[in-house]
C-alpha positions as YAML, in Angstrom:
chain: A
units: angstrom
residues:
- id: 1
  name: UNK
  ca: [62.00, 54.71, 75.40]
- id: 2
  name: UNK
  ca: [62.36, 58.93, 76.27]
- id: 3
  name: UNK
  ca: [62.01, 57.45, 80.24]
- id: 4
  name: UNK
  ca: [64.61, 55.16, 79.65]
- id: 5
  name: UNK
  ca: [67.32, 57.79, 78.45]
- id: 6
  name: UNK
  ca: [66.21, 60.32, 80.96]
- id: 7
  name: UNK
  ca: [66.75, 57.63, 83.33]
- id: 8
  name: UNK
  ca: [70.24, 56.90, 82.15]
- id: 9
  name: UNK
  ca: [71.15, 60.50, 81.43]
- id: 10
  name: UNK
  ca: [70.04, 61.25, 85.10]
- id: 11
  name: UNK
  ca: [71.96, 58.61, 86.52]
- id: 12
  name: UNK
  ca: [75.14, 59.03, 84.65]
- id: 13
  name: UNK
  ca: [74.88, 63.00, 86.08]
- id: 14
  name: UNK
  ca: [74.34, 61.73, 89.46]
- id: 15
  name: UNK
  ca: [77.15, 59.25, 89.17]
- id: 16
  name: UNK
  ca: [79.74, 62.45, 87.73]
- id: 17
  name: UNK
  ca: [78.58, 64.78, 90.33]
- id: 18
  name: UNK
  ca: [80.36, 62.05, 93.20]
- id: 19
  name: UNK
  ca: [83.45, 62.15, 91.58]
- id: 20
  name: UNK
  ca: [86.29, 63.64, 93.21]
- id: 21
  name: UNK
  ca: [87.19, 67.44, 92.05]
- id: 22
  name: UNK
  ca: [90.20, 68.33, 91.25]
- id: 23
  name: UNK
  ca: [92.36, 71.96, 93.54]
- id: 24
  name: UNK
  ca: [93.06, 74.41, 90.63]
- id: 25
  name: UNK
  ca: [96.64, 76.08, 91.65]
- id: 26
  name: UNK
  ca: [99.36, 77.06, 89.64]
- id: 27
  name: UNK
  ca: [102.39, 76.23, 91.33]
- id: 28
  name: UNK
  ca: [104.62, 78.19, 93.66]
- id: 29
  name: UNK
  ca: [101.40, 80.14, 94.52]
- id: 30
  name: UNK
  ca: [101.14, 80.47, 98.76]
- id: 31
  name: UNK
  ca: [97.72, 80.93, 100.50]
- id: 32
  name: UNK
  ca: [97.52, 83.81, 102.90]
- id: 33
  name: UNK
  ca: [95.78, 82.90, 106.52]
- id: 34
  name: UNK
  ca: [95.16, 86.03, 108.35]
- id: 35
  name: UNK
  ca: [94.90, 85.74, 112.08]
- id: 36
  name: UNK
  ca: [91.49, 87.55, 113.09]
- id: 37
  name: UNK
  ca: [91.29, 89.05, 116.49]
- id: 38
  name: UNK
  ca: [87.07, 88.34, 115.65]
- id: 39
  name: UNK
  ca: [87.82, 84.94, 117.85]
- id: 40
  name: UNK
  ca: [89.29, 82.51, 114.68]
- id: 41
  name: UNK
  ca: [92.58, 82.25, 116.43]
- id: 42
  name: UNK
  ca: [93.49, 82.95, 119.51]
- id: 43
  name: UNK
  ca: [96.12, 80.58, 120.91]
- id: 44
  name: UNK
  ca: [99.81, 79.55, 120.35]
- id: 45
  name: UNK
  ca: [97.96, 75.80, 119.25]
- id: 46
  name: UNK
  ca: [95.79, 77.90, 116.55]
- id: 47
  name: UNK
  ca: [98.48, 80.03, 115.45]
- id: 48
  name: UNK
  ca: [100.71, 76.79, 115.16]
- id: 49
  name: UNK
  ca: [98.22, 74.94, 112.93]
- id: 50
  name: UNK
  ca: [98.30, 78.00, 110.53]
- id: 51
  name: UNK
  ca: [101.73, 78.65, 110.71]
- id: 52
  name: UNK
  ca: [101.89, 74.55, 109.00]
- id: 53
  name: UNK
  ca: [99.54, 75.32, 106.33]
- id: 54
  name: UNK
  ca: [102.50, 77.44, 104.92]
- id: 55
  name: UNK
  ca: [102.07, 80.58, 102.66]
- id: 56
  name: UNK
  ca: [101.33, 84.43, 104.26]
- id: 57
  name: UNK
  ca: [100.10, 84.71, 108.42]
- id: 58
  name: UNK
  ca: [99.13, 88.10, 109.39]
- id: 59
  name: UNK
  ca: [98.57, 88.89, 112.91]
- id: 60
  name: UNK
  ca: [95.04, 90.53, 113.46]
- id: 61
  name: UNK
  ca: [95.84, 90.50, 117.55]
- id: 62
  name: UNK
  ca: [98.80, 89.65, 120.39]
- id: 63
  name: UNK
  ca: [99.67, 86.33, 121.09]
- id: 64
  name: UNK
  ca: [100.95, 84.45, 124.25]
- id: 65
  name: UNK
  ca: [102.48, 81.07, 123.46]
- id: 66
  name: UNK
  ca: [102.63, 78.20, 125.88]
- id: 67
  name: UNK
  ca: [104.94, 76.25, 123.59]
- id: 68
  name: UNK
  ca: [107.43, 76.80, 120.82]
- id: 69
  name: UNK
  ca: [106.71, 77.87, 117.46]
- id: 70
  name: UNK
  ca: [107.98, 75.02, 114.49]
- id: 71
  name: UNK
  ca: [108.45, 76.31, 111.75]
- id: 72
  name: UNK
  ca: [108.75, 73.30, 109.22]
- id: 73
  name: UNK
  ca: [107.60, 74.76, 105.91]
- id: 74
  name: UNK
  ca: [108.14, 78.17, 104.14]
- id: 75
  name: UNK
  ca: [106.06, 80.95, 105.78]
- id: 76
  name: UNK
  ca: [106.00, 84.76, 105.87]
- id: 77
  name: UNK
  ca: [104.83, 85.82, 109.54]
- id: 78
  name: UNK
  ca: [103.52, 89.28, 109.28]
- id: 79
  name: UNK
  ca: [103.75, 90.94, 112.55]
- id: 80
  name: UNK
  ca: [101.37, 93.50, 111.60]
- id: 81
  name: UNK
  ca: [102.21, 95.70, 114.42]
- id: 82
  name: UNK
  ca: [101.42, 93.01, 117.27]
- id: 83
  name: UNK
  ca: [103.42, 91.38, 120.02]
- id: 84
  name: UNK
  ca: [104.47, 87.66, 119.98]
- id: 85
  name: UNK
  ca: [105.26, 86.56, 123.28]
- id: 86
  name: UNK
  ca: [106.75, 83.35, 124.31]
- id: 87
  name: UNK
  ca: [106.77, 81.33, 127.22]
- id: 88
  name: UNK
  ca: [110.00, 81.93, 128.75]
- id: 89
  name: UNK
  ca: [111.54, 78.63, 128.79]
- id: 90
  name: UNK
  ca: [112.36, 78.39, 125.19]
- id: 91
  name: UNK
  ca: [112.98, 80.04, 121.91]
- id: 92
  name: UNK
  ca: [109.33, 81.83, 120.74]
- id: 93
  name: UNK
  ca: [110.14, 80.59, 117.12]
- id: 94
  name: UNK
  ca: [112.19, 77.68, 115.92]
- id: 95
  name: UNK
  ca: [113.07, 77.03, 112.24]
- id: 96
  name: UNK
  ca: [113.61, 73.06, 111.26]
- id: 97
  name: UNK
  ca: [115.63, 71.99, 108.51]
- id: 98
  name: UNK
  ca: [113.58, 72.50, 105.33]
- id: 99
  name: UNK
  ca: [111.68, 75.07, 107.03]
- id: 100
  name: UNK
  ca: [112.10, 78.84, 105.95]
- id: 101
  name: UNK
  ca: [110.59, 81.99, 107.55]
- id: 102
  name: UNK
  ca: [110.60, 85.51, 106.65]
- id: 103
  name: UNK
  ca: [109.81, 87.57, 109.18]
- id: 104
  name: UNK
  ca: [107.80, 91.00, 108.24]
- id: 105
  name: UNK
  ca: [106.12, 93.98, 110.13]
- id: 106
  name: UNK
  ca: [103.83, 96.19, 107.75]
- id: 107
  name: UNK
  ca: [102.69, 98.57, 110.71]
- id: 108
  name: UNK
  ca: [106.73, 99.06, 112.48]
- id: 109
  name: UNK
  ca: [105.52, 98.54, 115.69]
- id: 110
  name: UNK
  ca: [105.26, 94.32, 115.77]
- id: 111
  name: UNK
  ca: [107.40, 92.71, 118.20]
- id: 112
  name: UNK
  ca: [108.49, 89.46, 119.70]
- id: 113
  name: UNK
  ca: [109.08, 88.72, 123.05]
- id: 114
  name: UNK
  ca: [110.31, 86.12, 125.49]
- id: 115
  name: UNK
  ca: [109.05, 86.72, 129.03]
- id: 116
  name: UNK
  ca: [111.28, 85.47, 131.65]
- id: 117
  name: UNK
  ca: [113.89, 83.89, 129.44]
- id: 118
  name: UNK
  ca: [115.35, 80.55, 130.70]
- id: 119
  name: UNK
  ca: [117.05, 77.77, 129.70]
- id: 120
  name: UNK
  ca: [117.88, 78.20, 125.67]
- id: 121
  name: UNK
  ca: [114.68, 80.91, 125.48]
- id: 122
  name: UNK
  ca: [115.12, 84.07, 123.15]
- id: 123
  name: UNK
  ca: [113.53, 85.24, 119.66]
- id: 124
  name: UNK
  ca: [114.02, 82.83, 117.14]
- id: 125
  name: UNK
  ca: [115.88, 79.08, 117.12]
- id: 126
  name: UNK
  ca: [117.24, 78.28, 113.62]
- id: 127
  name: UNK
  ca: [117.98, 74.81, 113.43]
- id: 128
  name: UNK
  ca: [118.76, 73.44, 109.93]
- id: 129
  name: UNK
  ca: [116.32, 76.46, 108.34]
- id: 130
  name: UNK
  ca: [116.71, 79.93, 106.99]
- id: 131
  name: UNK
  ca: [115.33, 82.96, 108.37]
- id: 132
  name: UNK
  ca: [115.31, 86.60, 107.00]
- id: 133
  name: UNK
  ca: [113.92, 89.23, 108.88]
- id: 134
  name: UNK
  ca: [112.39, 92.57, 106.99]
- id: 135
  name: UNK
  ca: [110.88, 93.93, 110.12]
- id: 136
  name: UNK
  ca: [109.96, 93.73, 113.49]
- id: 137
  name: UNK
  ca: [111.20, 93.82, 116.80]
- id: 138
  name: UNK
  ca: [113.06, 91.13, 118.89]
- id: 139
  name: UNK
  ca: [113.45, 91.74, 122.79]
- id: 140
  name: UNK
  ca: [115.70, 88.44, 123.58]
- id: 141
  name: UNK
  ca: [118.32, 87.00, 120.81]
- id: 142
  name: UNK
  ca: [118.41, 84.96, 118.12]
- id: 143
  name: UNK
  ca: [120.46, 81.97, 117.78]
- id: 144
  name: UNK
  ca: [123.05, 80.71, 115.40]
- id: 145
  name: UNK
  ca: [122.25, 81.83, 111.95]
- id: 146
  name: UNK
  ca: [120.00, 84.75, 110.84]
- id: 147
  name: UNK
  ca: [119.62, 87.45, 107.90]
- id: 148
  name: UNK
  ca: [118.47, 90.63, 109.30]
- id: 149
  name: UNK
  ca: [116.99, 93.52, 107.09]
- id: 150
  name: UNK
  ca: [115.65, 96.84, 108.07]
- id: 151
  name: UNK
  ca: [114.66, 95.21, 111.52]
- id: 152
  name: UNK
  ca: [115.87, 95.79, 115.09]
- id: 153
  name: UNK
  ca: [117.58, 93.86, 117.48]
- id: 154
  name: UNK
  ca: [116.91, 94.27, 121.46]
...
């Protein structure tokens, strides 16, 4: 009879430890992805993929893009004193409808660039979205609306 209702109590363990666990997060909290120069991301493709996640990016090293930013969710991009630089045939950044980013610098020496600007190419693209800027640098322009705070403007 006692190996009986071991039996059962071990199974019925075994059988709660499969089910699914439930993510623990109070709402309107934001994860923060830091961009580590140690190798974790390196690439416009990388920095892309955390920039979807949403929530808090801080740059840990430059980055050259080979394509456009999309920004399609809220995100804070912290420069961190590091240059962005874009491709040269489009915008670096461009903010979708429903997408928000705030743009933020806690070094003062962060930049964005476009390098050989062509076509429609320049800082940021807002299409639909809202940006705000609360540092940072932008060597190129920034196209139709943007709020700018404490930041500069090449």
């Amino acid at each position: 009879m006692k190996k009986r209702v071991f039996s059962i109590l071990t199974a019925l363990c075994l059988c709660l430890t499969l089910l699914p666990g439930m993510a623990l997060a109070t709402e309107g909290e934001t994860e923060q992805i830091t961009v580590q120069a140690n190798g974790a991301i390196e690439t416009g493709e990388e920095l892309q993929a955390a920039l979807n996640e949403g929530g808090t990016v801080t740059l840990t090293q430059d980055i050259t893009l080979t394509d456009t930013l999309t920004i399609t969710k809220t995100v804070t991009l912290d420069l961190n004193g590091k240059t962005l630089t874009g491709s040269g045939s489009e915008s670096v950044i461009k903010i979708e409808s429903g997408g928000s980013l705030t743009l933020t610098d806690s070094v003062g020496t962060g930049k964005i660039t476009n390098a050989a600007i062509t076509g429609n190419g320049g800082g940021v693209y807002v299409d639909g979205g809202t940006f705000a800027m609360s540092g940072g640098t932008f060597e190129g322009e920034v196209s139709n609306y943007a709020t700018i705070e404490n930041g500069t403007f090449e």
